XYZ file of C-alpha atoms in Angstrom:
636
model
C 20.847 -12.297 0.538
C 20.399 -10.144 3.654
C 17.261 -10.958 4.024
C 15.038 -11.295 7.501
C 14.543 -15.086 8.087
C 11.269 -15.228 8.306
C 8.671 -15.459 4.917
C 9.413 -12.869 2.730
C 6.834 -11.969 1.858
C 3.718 -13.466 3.289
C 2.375 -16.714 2.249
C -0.612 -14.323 0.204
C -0.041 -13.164 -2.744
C 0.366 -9.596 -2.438
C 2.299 -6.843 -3.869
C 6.366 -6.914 -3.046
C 7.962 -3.670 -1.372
C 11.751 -3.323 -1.993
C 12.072 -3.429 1.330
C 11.007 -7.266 1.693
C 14.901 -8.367 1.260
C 15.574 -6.752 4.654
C 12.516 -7.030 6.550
C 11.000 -10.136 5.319
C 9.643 -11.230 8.479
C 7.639 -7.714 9.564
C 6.691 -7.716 5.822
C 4.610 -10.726 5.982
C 2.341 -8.701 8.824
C 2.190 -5.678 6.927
C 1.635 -8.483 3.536
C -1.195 -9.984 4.989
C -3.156 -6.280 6.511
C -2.792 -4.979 3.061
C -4.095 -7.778 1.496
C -7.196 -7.931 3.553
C -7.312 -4.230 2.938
C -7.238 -5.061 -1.245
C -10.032 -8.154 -0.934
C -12.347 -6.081 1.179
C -12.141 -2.586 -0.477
C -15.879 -1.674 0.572
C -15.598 -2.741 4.039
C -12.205 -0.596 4.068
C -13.840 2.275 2.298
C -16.337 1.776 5.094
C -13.668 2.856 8.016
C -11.447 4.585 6.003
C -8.713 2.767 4.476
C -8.258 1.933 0.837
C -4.780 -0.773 -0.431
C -2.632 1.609 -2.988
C -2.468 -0.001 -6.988
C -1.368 2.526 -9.583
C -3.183 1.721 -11.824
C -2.867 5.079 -13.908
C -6.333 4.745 -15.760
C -8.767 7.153 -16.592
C -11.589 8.487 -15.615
C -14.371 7.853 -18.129
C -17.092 10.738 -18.966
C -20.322 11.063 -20.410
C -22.987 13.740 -21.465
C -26.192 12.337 -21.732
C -30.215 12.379 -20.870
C -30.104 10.082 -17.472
C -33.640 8.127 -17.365
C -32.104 7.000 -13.819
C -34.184 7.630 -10.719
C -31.609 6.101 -8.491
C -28.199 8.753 -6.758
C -24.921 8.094 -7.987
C -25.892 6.936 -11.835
C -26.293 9.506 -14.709
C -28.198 11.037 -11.959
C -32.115 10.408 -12.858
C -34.915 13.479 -12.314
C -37.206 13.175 -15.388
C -38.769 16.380 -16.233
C -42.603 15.673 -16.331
C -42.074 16.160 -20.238
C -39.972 13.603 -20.500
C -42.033 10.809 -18.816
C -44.856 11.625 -21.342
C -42.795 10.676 -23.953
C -43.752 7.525 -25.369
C -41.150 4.652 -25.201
C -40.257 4.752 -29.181
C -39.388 8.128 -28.339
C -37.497 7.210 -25.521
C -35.612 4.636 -27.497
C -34.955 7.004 -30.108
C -33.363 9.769 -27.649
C -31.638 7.174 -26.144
C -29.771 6.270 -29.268
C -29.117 9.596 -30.726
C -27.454 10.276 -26.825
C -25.381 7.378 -27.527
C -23.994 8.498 -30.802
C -23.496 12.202 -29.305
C -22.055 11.081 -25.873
C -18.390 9.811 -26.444
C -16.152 8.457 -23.948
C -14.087 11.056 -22.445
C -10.661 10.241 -21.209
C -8.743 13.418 -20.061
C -5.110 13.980 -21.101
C -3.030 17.273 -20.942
C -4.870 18.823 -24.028
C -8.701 17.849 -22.945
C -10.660 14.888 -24.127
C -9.706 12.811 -27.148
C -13.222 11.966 -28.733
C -13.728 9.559 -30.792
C -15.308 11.074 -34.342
C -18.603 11.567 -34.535
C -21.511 12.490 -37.776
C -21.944 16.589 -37.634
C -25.985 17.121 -36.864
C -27.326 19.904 -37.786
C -28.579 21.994 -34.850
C -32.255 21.318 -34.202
C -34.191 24.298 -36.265
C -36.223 27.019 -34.321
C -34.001 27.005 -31.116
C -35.787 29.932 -28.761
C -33.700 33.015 -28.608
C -33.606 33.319 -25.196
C -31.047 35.768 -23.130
C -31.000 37.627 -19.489
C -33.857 40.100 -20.402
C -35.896 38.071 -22.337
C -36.293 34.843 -19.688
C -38.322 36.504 -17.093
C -41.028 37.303 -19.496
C -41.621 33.275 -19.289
C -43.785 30.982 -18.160
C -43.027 28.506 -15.979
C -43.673 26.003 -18.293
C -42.182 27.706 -21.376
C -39.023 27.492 -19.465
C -38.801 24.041 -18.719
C -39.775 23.085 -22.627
C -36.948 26.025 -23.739
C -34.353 24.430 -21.318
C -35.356 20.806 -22.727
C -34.978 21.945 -26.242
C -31.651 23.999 -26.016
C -30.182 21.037 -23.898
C -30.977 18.467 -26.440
C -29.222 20.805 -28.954
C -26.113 21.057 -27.090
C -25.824 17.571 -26.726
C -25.598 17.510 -30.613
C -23.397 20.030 -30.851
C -20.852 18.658 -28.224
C -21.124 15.478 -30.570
C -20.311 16.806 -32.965
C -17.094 18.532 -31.135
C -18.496 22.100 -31.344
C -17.628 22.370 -27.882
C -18.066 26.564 -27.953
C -21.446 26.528 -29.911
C -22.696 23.623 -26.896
C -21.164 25.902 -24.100
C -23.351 28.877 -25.378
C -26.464 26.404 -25.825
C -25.827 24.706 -22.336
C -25.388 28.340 -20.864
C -29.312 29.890 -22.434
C -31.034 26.312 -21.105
C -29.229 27.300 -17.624
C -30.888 30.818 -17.910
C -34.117 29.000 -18.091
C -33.976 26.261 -15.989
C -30.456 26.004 -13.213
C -30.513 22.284 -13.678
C -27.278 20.193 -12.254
C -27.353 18.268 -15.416
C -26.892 21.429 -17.614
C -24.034 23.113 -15.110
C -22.521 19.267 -15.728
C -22.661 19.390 -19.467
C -21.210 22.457 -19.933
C -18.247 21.363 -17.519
C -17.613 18.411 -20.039
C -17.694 20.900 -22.636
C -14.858 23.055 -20.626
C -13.335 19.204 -20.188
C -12.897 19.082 -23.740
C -11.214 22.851 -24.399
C -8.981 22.094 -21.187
C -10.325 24.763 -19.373
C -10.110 23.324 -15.688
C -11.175 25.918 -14.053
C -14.701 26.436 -15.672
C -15.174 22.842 -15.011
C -14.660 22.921 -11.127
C -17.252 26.157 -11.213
C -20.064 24.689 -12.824
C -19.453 20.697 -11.521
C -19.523 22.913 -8.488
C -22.443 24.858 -9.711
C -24.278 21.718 -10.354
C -22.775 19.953 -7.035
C -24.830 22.925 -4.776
C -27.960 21.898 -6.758
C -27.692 17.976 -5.959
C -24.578 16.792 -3.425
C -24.400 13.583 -5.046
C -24.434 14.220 -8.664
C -21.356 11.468 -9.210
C -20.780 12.460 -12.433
C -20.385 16.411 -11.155
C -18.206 14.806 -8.732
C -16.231 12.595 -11.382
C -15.365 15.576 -13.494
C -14.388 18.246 -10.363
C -12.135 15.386 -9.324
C -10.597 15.218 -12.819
C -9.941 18.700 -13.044
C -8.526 19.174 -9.857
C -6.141 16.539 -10.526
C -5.088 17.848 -13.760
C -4.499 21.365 -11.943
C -2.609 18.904 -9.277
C -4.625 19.685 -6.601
C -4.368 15.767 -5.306
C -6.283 16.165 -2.033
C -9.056 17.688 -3.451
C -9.555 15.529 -6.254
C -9.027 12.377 -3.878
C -12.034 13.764 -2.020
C -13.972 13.793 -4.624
C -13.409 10.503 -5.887
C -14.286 8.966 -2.765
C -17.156 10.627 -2.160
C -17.871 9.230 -5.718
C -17.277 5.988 -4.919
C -19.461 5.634 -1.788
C -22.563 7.528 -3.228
C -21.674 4.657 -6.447
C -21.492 2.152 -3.735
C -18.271 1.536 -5.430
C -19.766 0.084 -8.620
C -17.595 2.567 -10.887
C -14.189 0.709 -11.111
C -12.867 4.249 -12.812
C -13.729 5.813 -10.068
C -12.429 3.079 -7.715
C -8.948 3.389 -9.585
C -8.888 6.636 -9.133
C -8.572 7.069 -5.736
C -5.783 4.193 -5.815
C -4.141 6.257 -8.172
C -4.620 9.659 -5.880
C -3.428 8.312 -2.890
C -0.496 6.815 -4.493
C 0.390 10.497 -5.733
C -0.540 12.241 -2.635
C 1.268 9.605 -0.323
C 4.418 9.789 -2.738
C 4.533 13.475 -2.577
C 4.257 13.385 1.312
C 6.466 10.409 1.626
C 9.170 12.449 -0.353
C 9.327 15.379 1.913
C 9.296 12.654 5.406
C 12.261 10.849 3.506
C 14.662 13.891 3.048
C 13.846 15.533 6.748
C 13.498 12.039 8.100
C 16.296 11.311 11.304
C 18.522 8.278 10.107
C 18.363 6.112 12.970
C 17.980 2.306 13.499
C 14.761 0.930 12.846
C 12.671 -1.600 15.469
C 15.013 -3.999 17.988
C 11.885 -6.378 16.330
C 13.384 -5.145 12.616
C 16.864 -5.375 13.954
C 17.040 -8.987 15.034
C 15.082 -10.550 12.230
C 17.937 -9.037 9.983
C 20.781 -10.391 11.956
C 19.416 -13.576 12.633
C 19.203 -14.383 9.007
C 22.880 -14.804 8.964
C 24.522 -17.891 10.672
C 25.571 -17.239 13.809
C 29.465 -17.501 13.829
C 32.201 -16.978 16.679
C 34.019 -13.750 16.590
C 37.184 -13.348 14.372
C 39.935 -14.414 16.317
C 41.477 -11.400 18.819
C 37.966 -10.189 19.287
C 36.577 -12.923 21.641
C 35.173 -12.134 25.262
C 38.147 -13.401 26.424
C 40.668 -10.943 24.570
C 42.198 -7.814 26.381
C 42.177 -4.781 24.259
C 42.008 -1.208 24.979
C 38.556 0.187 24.686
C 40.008 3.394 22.890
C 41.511 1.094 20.221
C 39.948 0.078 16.992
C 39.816 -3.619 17.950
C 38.556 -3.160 21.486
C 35.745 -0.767 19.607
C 35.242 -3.538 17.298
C 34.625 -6.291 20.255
C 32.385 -3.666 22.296
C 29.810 -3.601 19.186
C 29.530 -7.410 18.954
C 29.069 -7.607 23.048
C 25.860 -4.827 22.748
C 24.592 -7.004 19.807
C 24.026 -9.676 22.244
C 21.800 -7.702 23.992
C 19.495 -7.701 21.301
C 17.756 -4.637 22.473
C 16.954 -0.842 20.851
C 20.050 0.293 23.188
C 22.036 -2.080 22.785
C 21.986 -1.935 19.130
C 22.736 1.567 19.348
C 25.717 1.070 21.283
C 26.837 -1.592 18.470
C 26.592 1.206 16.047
C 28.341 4.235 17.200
C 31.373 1.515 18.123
C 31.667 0.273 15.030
C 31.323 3.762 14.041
C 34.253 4.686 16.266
C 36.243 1.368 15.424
C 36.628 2.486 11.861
C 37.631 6.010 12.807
C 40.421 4.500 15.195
C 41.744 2.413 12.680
C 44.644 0.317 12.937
C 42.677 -2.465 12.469
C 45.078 -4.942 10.785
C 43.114 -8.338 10.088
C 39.854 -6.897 11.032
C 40.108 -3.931 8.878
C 37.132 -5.573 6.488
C 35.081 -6.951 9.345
C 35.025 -3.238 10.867
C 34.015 -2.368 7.515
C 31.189 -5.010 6.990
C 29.183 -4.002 10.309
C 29.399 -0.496 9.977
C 27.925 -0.582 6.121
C 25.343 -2.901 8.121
C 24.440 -0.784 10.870
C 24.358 2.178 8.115
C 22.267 -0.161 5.779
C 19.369 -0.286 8.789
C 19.546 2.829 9.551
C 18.744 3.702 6.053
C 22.767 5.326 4.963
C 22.056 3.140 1.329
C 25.175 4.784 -0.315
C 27.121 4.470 2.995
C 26.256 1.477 3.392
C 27.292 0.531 -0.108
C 30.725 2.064 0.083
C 31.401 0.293 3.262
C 30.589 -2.983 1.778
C 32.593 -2.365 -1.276
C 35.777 -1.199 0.733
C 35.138 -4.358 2.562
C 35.255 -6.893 -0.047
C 38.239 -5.048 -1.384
C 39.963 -5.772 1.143
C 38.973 -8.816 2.064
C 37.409 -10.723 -0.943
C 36.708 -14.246 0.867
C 34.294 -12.753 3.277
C 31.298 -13.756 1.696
C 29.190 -12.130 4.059
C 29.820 -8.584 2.885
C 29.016 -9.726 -0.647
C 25.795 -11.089 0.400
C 24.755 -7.827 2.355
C 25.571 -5.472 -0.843
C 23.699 -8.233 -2.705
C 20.493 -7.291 -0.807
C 21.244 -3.384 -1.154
C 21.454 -3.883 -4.882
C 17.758 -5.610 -5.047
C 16.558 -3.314 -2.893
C 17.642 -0.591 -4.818
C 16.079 -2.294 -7.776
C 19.604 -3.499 -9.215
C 18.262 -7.202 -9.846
C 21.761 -7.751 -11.915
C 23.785 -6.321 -9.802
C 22.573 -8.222 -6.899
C 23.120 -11.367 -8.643
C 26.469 -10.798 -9.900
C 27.329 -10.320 -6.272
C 26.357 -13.907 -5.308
C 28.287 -15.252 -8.042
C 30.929 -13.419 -6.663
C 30.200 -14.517 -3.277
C 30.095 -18.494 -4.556
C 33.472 -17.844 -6.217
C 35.022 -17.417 -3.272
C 33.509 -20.427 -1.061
C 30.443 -22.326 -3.069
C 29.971 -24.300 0.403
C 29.021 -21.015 1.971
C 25.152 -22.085 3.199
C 24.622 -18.218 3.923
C 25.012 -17.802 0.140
C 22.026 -20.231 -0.668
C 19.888 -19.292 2.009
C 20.109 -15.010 0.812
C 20.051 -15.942 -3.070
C 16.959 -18.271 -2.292
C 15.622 -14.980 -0.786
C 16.089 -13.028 -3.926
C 14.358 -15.679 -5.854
C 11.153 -15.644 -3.769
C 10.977 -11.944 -3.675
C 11.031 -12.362 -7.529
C 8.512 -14.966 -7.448
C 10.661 -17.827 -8.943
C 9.779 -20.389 -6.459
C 11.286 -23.384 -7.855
C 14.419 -21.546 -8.401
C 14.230 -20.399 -4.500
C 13.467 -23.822 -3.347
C 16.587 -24.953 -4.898
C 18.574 -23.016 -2.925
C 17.115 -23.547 0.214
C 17.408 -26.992 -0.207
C 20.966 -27.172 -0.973
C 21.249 -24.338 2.216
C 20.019 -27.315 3.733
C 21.907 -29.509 2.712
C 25.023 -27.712 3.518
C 23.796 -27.004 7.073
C 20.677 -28.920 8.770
C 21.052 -26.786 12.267
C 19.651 -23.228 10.458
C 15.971 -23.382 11.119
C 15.321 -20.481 8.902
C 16.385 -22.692 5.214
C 13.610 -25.203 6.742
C 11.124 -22.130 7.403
C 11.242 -20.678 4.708
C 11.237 -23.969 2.198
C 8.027 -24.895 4.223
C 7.068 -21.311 2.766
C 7.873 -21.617 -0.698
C 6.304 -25.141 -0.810
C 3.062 -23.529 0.452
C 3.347 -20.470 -2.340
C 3.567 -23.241 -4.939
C 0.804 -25.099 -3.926
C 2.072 -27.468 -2.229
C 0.332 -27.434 1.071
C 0.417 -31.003 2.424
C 4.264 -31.281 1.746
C 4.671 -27.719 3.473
C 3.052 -28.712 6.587
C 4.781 -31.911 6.906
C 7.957 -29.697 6.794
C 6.952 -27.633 9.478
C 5.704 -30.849 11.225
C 9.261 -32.128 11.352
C 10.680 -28.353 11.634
C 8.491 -28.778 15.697
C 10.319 -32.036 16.170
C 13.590 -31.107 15.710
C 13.661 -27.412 16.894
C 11.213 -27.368 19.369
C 12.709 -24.665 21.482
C 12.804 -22.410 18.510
C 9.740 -19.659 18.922
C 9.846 -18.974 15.491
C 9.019 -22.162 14.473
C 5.458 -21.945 15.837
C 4.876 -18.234 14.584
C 5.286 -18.985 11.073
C 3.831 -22.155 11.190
C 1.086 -20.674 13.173
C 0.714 -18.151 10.268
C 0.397 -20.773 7.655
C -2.666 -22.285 9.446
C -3.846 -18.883 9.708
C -4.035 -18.475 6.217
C -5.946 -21.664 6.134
C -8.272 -20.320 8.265
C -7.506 -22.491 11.433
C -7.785 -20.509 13.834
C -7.439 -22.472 16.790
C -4.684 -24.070 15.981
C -3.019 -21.117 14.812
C -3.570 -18.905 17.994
C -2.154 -22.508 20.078
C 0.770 -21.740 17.781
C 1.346 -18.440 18.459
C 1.176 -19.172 22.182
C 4.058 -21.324 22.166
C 5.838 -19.023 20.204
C 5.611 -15.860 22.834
C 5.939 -17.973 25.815
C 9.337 -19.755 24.299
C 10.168 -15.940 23.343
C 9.535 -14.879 27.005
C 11.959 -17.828 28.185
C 14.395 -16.918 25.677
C 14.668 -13.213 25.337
C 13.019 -11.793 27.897
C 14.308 -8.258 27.911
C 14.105 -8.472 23.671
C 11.315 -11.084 22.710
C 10.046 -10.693 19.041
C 6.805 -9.190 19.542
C 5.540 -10.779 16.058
C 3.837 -13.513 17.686
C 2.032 -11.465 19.959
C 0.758 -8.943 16.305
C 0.074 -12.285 14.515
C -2.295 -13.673 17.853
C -4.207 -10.408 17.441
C -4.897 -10.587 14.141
C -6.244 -14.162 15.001
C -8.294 -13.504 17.328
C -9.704 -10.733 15.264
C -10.163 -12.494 12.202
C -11.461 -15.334 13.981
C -13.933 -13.971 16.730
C -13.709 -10.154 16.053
C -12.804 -9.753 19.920
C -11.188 -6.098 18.997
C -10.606 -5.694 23.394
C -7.767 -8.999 23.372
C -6.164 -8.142 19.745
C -5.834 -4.407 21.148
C -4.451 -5.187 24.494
C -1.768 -7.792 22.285
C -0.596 -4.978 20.199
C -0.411 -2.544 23.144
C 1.649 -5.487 24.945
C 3.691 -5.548 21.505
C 4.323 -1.402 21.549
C 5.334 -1.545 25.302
C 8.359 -4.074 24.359
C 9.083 -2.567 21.138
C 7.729 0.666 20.774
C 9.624 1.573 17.482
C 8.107 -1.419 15.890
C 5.860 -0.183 13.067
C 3.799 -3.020 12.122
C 2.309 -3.562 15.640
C 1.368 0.515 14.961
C -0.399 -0.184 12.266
C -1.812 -3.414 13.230
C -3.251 -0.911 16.108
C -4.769 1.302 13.417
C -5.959 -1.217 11.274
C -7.910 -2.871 14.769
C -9.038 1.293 15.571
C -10.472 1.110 11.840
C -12.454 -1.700 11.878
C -14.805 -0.522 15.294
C -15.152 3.193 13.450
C -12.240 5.203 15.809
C -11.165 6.918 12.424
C -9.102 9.657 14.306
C -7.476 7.167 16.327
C -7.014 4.837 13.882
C -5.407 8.562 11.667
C -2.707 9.027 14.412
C -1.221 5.442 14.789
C -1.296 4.896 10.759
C 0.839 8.510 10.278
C 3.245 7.414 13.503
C 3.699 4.022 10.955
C 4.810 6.123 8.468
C 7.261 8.371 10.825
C 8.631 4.870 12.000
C 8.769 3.121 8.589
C 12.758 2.646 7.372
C 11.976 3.066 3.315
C 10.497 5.208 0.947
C 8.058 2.379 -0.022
C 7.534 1.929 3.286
C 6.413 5.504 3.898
C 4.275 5.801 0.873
C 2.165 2.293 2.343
C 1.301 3.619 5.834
C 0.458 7.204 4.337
C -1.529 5.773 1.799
C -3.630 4.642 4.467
C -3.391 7.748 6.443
C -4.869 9.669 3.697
C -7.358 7.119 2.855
C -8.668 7.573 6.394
C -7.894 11.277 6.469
C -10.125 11.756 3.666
C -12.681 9.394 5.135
C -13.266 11.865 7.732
C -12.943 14.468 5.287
C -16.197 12.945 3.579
C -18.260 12.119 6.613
C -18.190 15.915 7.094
C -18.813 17.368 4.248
C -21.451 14.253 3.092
C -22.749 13.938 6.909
C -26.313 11.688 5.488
C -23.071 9.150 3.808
C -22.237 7.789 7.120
C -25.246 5.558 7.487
C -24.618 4.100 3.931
C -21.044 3.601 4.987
C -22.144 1.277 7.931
C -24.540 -0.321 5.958
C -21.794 -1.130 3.624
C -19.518 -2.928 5.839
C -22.162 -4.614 7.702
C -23.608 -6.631 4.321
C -20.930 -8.051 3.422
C -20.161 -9.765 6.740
C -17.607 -10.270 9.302
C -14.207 -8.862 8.190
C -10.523 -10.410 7.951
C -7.350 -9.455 8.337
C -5.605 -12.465 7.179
């Protein structure tokens, strides 16, 4: 499969974007911040980032007496009555609000309540109305607004959701209590009526800034009136005042950012510029394929005419060589140009194959796929073309169609090792491990000079379990390619997941200066994103990991893992803005629609971060204090 050669995905087990089966080896970067950003969700919270699950659950509700003293629970101010009450009585109100108070969990049409006993409303309610409640007492109030509250919690029990609005509304005339405001919103909840709900959670929000369950509801009615952004605000303001202990609330603002960063990756997908991704993207998908001598009549050594098809055709293969963003470019527009020439004769389907691969990068899917198809059509035993639509098919979420193409690929040459190596991919992206290591084996087996079948078995090994067989295999992978750099990233990133540090960042120094001999106008700045991570994971030295990544973004500045490495490393010393700009350039420079939707997720995560410090100013503290208790983070 046309997969990069490197892991695919990380060596963690995280979630797996379409996109792994052509960028395998950035993937496992991008794997490994995301999964720190999932197993630290308060520390992230805590600088503004949150990892996207759709989860698509509800929001649970309740209306009931809080006996809380504490912010962010049912929200606890006892009325002076109320703590005379003697503790039978407070068991007994405590039951009868459990009985009333059902779960609420919002669809389209309101709440769907479970049944409840009808109570009769409590006898000798005070008539009480606009002219009559001044004539009060101060204490008459409070006792009126006690009495018709505890009466509308009956009748909202009970489902008389109009008769508890009106009862919710006279206590309100007597006493403005958040609580009240809140129970009549849940009332509103239940009839639909969005609106209502957002003015009096917002009635009740003016009256105490951290009422969560105010805040709970707002959020759910802004969502169902799809106002995303608002209701993701909401939500997280929710959560930190909760200090996250609501998991519906927590899912929530997965679930929000999802939409929000769907809805905004959309509209960067269809204006987005097709163009090639990162040089960095660009080699690791090349390289996965063995490196073969031109068809005959397109060596270095053949004359054509560089206005001819053919002398297009050799052009492209001399700028791949360069293995740079211009050269790469150049390799494009002649393939481009060798196809429009034509007369092609035998190389008709090669001109075909690397101009659907070119388009494929550059994100042309249907291009791509007609190219491939013409190509096999005309040519049926080059495998290679099979193998590239192969990937295209997975990553369009074809899974059958992808492997009918490697049958078709093994039907015309089963001792193609390419074959194995991409259909091992496939099987690893799918999480069939044994299956994979199969096929890298017998990749192998076919071919012992392709490092990348020994990488990546060493990976699969480790995904199984198998730790002390993987490491022997990268072991022997040092011995016998020792001038390989990419030998000592990924093995360098397997001891990082083990947490050895040292001997991971003595890894990844081998690997950049072997990529500096080799390529020094178009090293793979992986190594150089993977050291900073180290070295922030390890010793939190933010100055060394940032000046790696800014080394990374000088030699490749398309590449968009090394951008949001940048703003993950911006996030974790509080430079929110900062860490805002490089997270939405990741999402400008990301090649997918998955892709998109990851690095906005975190932009709005972090947007709305900021969003909450300002409007919840006395939250920052508690933010801090947050990510400081639960010690120093990791970005492995």
């Amino acid at each position: 499969m046309a997969a990069a050669p490197g892991p695919s995905p990380s060596v963690r087990n995280v979630p797996v974007h379409s996109s792994s089966t052509a960028s395998s080896t950035t993937s496992s970067v991008w794997d490994r911040v995301t999964t720190w950003a999932s197993e630290n969700k308060v520390v992230v919270y805590a600088v503004g980032a949150v990892v996207v699950v759709a989860t698509g659950a509800g929001v649970i509700y309740y209306v009931s007496e809080s006996k809380n003293t504490s912010k962010g629970n049912d929200r606890g101010k006892n009325t002076a009555e109320e703590k005379r009450k003697s503790k039978k009585d407070k068991r007994k109100a405590k039951k009868q609000v459990e009985q009333s108070s059902q779960e609420e969990k919002p669809d389209a049409l309101g709440s769907n309540l479970r049944s409840s006993p009808t109570v009769e409303t409590e006898p000798e309610l005070p008539q009480v109305d606009d002219s009559t409640v001044d004539a009060l007492s101060v204490q008459d109030r409070k006792d009126y607004a006690a009495k018709l509250k505890a009466a509308g919690n009956k009748a909202y029990g009970s489902k008389n959701y109009n008769e508890a609005i009106d009862l919710y509304g006279k206590a309100i005339l007597c006493k403005p209590d958040p609580i009240f405001y809140s129970n009549r919103a849940a009332c509103y909840n239940a009839l639909g009526d969005w609106d209502q709900v957002i003015t009096d959670t917002t009635a009740a929000l003016s009256l105490d800034s951290e009422y969560v369950k105010a805040l709970n509801r707002r959020a759910n009615a802004y969502e169902h009136l799809q106002r995303y952004s608002e209701a993701l605000l909401d939500y997280t303001a929710s959560c930190i005042i909760d200090s996250f202990r609501n998991e519906h609330s927590a899912q929530s603002v997965e679930r929000l950012l999802k939409k929000v960063a769907e809805a905004k990756g959309k509209a960067i997908l269809d204006s987005k510029e097709k163009r090639l991704p990162s040089p960095t993207f660009v080699t690791n998908y090349l390289q996965s394929f063995r490196s073969k001598p031109p068809p005959e009549g397109l060596e270095d050594t053949a004359e054509l005419d560089e206005k001819s098809g053919d002398g297009q055709l050799k052009a492209g293969l001399v700028a791949i060589r360069k293995k740079t963003g211009e050269g790469y470019d150049e390799a494009a527009k002649a393939f481009t140009r060798a196809v429009k020439l034509g007369d092609l004769g035998k190389h008709e389907a090669f001109a075909y194959n690397m101009r659907g691969t070119f388009r494929y990068l550059s994100g042309e899917n249907n291009e791509a796929l007609e190219d491939l198809t013409k190509s096999v059509d005309l040519d049926p035993s080059l495998t290679q073309s099979y193998i590239k639509r192969a990937s295209m098919h997975l990553e369009l979420g074809n899974r059958d169609a992808a492997a009918k193409d490697f049958e078709y690929a093994l039907s015309q040459n089963a001792d193609d090792p390419d074959i194995y190596y991409h259909r091992a991919q496939l099987h690893f992206i799918l999480g069939e491990f044994a299956e994979a290591a199969k096929d890298y084996q017998k990749s192998i087996d076919l071919d012992r000079d392709f490092i990348f079948s020994h990488i990546q078995l060493g990976v699969t090994h480790y995904k199984m379990g198998s730790i002390a067989s993987s490491m022997a295999t990268f072991r022997r992978c040092v011995k016998n390619f020792d001038k390989v750099p990419d030998v000592y990233n990924y093995y360098g990133e397997l001891l990082l997941d083990q947490q050895k540090y040292q001997e991971a960042v003595e890894k990844f120094d081998i690997a950049i200066e072997k990529e500096k001999q080799a390529k020094p106008l178009g090293m793979n700045v992986l190594p150089l994103i993977n050291k900073a991570l180290a070295l922030f994971q390890w010793k939190q030295d933010f100055q060394e990991a940032e000046k790696l990544c800014q080394k990374a973004l000088i030699i490749d500045p398309e590449c968009d893992i090394a951008v949001a490495t940048m703003a993950q490393l911006l996030l974790q010393q509080g430079k929110v803005t900062d860490a805002l700009t490089y997270f939405e350039r990741a999402a400008e420079l990301s090649r997918t629609e998955s892709e998109i939707v990851n690095a906005l997720s975190y932009a709005e995560a972090t947007r709305t971060q900021l969003e909450v410090q300002q409007k919840y100013p006395q939250l920052e503290s508690r933010l801090k204090g947050m990510g400081t208790g639960l010690g120093g983070p990791s970005l492995s």
